[in-house]
């Protein structure tokens, strides 16, 4: 008996309730979510997620970096599963949807197949990737980067947060250092649903973004060494002001990004002044920088021009500026056949759509280097994300989850 799946839809109410129920773990007063990776709040949502996947009939695995894999059996268990999912950690001033939508929609896809008593040919694997955000521990998309072979597990376990806590200790503190090596569960492919985190879909009144590319990223750690001295008694020409030097670097990053626009962006998101004091000229500070472009040659140009500009600022201001490149992720070209599968599922469901390049990085971008991968976007209000105002509609979240459902069915095949 062939099962007619064309009208199958996820339970929109259930997905919406899950998104808002899990937002309690790390809820902020302004309606956002602060759930940094491997914190107590992350442990709470992980426990909720593991229980829900188990209740949905999945076999749950946890690897040595805490990534959670929930496998729904398929008829042929010798076949590698279709991976779906995203991440449950957030930024310090995060929202309810970034990462969470894709992870909970994957759970809802499995529940929908259960309700319809559909057995797929291939197994399906829901994945919650550890530390996608990279806010507490660098790099971002950390666990999927190890899965893709960009870093070793040993290297990542030793990465430390601003308080000196290692990834390994943080995993142990929440009980999510699994025993399975990263990569033991081989995925056939990976499809990730995510909010766009940008303004295009909303501006063009499109429900679905069929993501075919993703920007490349360079992260830097910077240190500026000037000379701390009296804010009142030190004549201006004699100052070696680290913060004034950084201010020039900040504006130079903006100038370079605009000069290479519209396909380049850049920002300095963190600054820490050592021993700050109102009446002391800043002598030592640390900062972090994020540059992006969909074009590898533009990333090279930004890196080169930035280096030259920083050297000139340091010389003129008689300070030392050390800029260390700590991560480079090449631009992503998602798998054409998988992107087509997303576009065809979207078309069958009748949703308005367009191709888009992702401005943000995602676990699917890392995985794209080692397996066929693709992404589905839905709009977010005013294109805002990484902000407690992040918002989306129930209808759009459901539309994205339905596209994920039908894409997965086309990839996994229906046994009965
Ligand atoms: O940085 C990023 O693009 C992602 O949100 N971690
Ligand atoms: Mn995300
Ligand atoms: Mn994010």
mmCIF file of N, CA, C and O in Angstrom, residues 68-104:
data_model
loop_
_atom_site.group_PDB
_atom_site.id
_atom_site.type_symbol
_atom_site.label_atom_id
_atom_site.label_comp_id
_atom_site.label_asym_id
_atom_site.label_seq_id
_atom_site.Cartn_x
_atom_site.Cartn_y
_atom_site.Cartn_z
ATOM 1 N N UNK A 68 23.695 15.930 20.556
ATOM 2 C CA UNK A 68 22.645 14.925 20.779
ATOM 3 C C UNK A 68 22.095 14.472 19.434
ATOM 4 O O UNK A 68 21.726 15.307 18.598
ATOM 5 N N UNK A 69 22.060 13.162 19.203
ATOM 6 C CA UNK A 69 21.532 12.562 17.980
ATOM 7 C C UNK A 69 20.353 11.674 18.385
ATOM 8 O O UNK A 69 20.514 10.803 19.241
ATOM 9 N N UNK A 70 19.182 11.917 17.780
ATOM 10 C CA UNK A 70 18.003 11.091 18.104
ATOM 11 C C UNK A 70 17.565 10.408 16.813
ATOM 12 O O UNK A 70 17.124 11.071 15.870
ATOM 13 N N UNK A 71 17.711 9.078 16.781
ATOM 14 C CA UNK A 71 17.508 8.325 15.534
ATOM 15 C C UNK A 71 16.137 7.656 15.513
ATOM 16 O O UNK A 71 15.811 6.863 16.406
ATOM 17 N N UNK A 72 15.335 8.031 14.483
ATOM 18 C CA UNK A 72 14.046 7.359 14.241
ATOM 19 C C UNK A 72 14.320 6.220 13.274
ATOM 20 O O UNK A 72 14.807 6.453 12.165
ATOM 21 N N UNK A 73 14.014 4.987 13.632
ATOM 22 C CA UNK A 73 14.377 3.860 12.768
ATOM 23 C C UNK A 73 13.717 3.958 11.380
ATOM 24 O O UNK A 73 12.610 4.501 11.240
ATOM 25 N N UNK A 74 14.403 3.454 10.382
ATOM 26 C CA UNK A 74 13.836 3.325 9.040
ATOM 27 C C UNK A 74 13.744 1.839 8.711
ATOM 28 O O UNK A 74 14.234 0.995 9.482
ATOM 29 N N UNK A 75 13.149 1.510 7.581
ATOM 30 C CA UNK A 75 13.008 0.089 7.234
ATOM 31 C C UNK A 75 14.368 -0.554 7.065
ATOM 32 O O UNK A 75 14.605 -1.664 7.509
ATOM 33 N N UNK A 76 15.289 0.162 6.410
ATOM 34 C CA UNK A 76 16.632 -0.384 6.168
ATOM 35 C C UNK A 76 17.650 0.334 7.060
ATOM 36 O O UNK A 76 18.155 1.400 6.722
ATOM 37 N N UNK A 77 17.966 -0.300 8.163
ATOM 38 C CA UNK A 77 18.858 0.363 9.145
ATOM 39 C C UNK A 77 20.324 0.275 8.737
ATOM 40 O O UNK A 77 21.193 0.784 9.433
ATOM 41 N N UNK A 78 20.582 -0.369 7.581
ATOM 42 C CA UNK A 78 21.982 -0.354 7.097
ATOM 43 C C UNK A 78 22.264 0.959 6.348
ATOM 44 O O UNK A 78 23.396 1.264 6.036
ATOM 45 N N UNK A 79 21.185 1.700 6.050
ATOM 46 C CA UNK A 79 21.367 2.966 5.313
ATOM 47 C C UNK A 79 21.665 4.092 6.293
ATOM 48 O O UNK A 79 21.097 4.153 7.391
ATOM 49 N N UNK A 80 22.552 5.028 5.900
ATOM 50 C CA UNK A 80 22.854 6.182 6.770
ATOM 51 C C UNK A 80 21.620 7.074 6.876
ATOM 52 O O UNK A 80 20.931 7.284 5.883
ATOM 53 N N UNK A 81 21.345 7.599 8.075
ATOM 54 C CA UNK A 81 20.145 8.417 8.260
ATOM 55 C C UNK A 81 20.221 9.778 7.567
ATOM 56 O O UNK A 81 21.313 10.291 7.305
ATOM 57 N N UNK A 82 19.046 10.335 7.315
ATOM 58 C CA UNK A 82 18.941 11.734 6.867
ATOM 59 C C UNK A 82 18.991 12.580 8.137
ATOM 60 O O UNK A 82 18.206 12.389 9.063
ATOM 61 N N UNK A 83 19.937 13.520 8.202
ATOM 62 C CA UNK A 83 20.067 14.376 9.384
ATOM 63 C C UNK A 83 19.211 15.629 9.244
ATOM 64 O O UNK A 83 19.184 16.250 8.170
ATOM 65 N N UNK A 84 18.512 15.964 10.327
ATOM 66 C CA UNK A 84 17.755 17.229 10.379
ATOM 67 C C UNK A 84 17.934 17.804 11.776
ATOM 68 O O UNK A 84 18.135 17.048 12.742
ATOM 69 N N UNK A 85 17.873 19.134 11.908
ATOM 70 C CA UNK A 85 18.059 19.716 13.238
ATOM 71 C C UNK A 85 18.796 21.028 13.138
ATOM 72 O O UNK A 85 18.883 21.643 12.068
ATOM 73 N N UNK A 86 19.312 21.492 14.270
ATOM 74 C CA UNK A 86 20.022 22.766 14.350
ATOM 75 C C UNK A 86 20.672 22.857 15.738
ATOM 76 O O UNK A 86 21.351 21.897 16.127
ATOM 77 N N UNK A 87 20.402 23.943 16.491
ATOM 78 C CA UNK A 87 21.061 24.088 17.805
ATOM 79 C C UNK A 87 20.096 24.682 18.817
ATOM 80 O O UNK A 87 19.161 25.386 18.453
ATOM 81 N N UNK A 88 20.335 24.409 20.113
ATOM 82 C CA UNK A 88 19.459 24.906 21.176
ATOM 83 C C UNK A 88 20.159 25.943 22.058
ATOM 84 O O UNK A 88 19.538 26.495 22.966
ATOM 85 N N UNK A 89 21.444 26.216 21.793
ATOM 86 C CA UNK A 89 22.121 27.272 22.567
ATOM 87 C C UNK A 89 21.817 28.631 21.929
ATOM 88 O O UNK A 89 21.478 28.709 20.746
ATOM 89 N N UNK A 90 21.940 29.696 22.737
ATOM 90 C CA UNK A 90 21.607 31.030 22.205
ATOM 91 C C UNK A 90 22.734 32.027 22.506
ATOM 92 O O UNK A 90 23.681 31.729 23.229
ATOM 93 N N UNK A 91 22.591 33.196 21.960
ATOM 94 C CA UNK A 91 23.458 34.324 22.279
ATOM 95 C C UNK A 91 23.059 34.867 23.672
ATOM 96 O O UNK A 91 21.982 34.550 24.174
ATOM 97 N N UNK A 92 23.896 35.714 24.280
ATOM 98 C CA UNK A 92 23.522 36.295 25.578
ATOM 99 C C UNK A 92 22.218 37.087 25.523
ATOM 100 O O UNK A 92 21.401 37.052 26.427
ATOM 101 N N UNK A 93 22.008 37.787 24.405
ATOM 102 C CA UNK A 93 20.717 38.478 24.222
ATOM 103 C C UNK A 93 20.052 37.838 23.007
ATOM 104 O O UNK A 93 19.816 38.492 21.986
ATOM 105 N N UNK A 94 19.810 36.528 23.146
ATOM 106 C CA UNK A 94 19.230 35.772 22.038
ATOM 107 C C UNK A 94 17.721 35.842 22.009
ATOM 108 O O UNK A 94 17.090 36.451 22.889
ATOM 109 N N UNK A 95 17.143 35.202 20.987
ATOM 110 C CA UNK A 95 15.689 35.158 20.849
ATOM 111 C C UNK A 95 15.174 33.739 20.986
ATOM 112 O O UNK A 95 15.921 32.826 21.347
ATOM 113 N N UNK A 96 13.887 33.558 20.674
ATOM 114 C CA UNK A 96 13.227 32.262 20.874
ATOM 115 C C UNK A 96 13.376 31.327 19.664
ATOM 116 O O UNK A 96 12.935 30.177 19.712
ATOM 117 N N UNK A 97 13.912 31.823 18.538
ATOM 118 C CA UNK A 97 13.818 31.058 17.280
ATOM 119 C C UNK A 97 15.167 30.635 16.690
ATOM 120 O O UNK A 97 15.246 29.589 16.059
ATOM 121 N N UNK A 98 16.208 31.426 16.883
ATOM 122 C CA UNK A 98 17.529 31.144 16.306
ATOM 123 C C UNK A 98 18.024 29.786 16.784
ATOM 124 O O UNK A 98 18.377 29.624 17.943
ATOM 125 N N UNK A 99 18.013 28.808 15.872
ATOM 126 C CA UNK A 99 18.463 27.442 16.198
ATOM 127 C C UNK A 99 17.332 26.588 16.743
ATOM 128 O O UNK A 99 17.152 25.419 16.372
ATOM 129 N N UNK A 100 16.543 27.173 17.630
ATOM 130 C CA UNK A 100 15.474 26.420 18.310
ATOM 131 C C UNK A 100 14.408 25.968 17.315
ATOM 132 O O UNK A 100 13.948 24.822 17.348
ATOM 133 N N UNK A 101 14.069 26.854 16.378
ATOM 134 C CA UNK A 101 13.041 26.489 15.390
ATOM 135 C C UNK A 101 13.451 25.238 14.627
ATOM 136 O O UNK A 101 12.656 24.286 14.505
ATOM 137 N N UNK A 102 14.688 25.199 14.155
ATOM 138 C CA UNK A 102 15.129 24.060 13.337
ATOM 139 C C UNK A 102 15.201 22.761 14.113
ATOM 140 O O UNK A 102 14.900 21.681 13.593
ATOM 141 N N UNK A 103 15.574 22.874 15.394
ATOM 142 C CA UNK A 103 15.711 21.661 16.214
ATOM 143 C C UNK A 103 14.341 21.108 16.595
ATOM 144 O O UNK A 103 14.079 19.910 16.486
ATOM 145 N N UNK A 104 13.428 22.006 17.003
ATOM 146 C CA UNK A 104 12.084 21.563 17.409
ATOM 147 C C UNK A 104 11.229 21.179 16.202
ATOM 148 O O UNK A 104 10.387 20.282 16.285
#
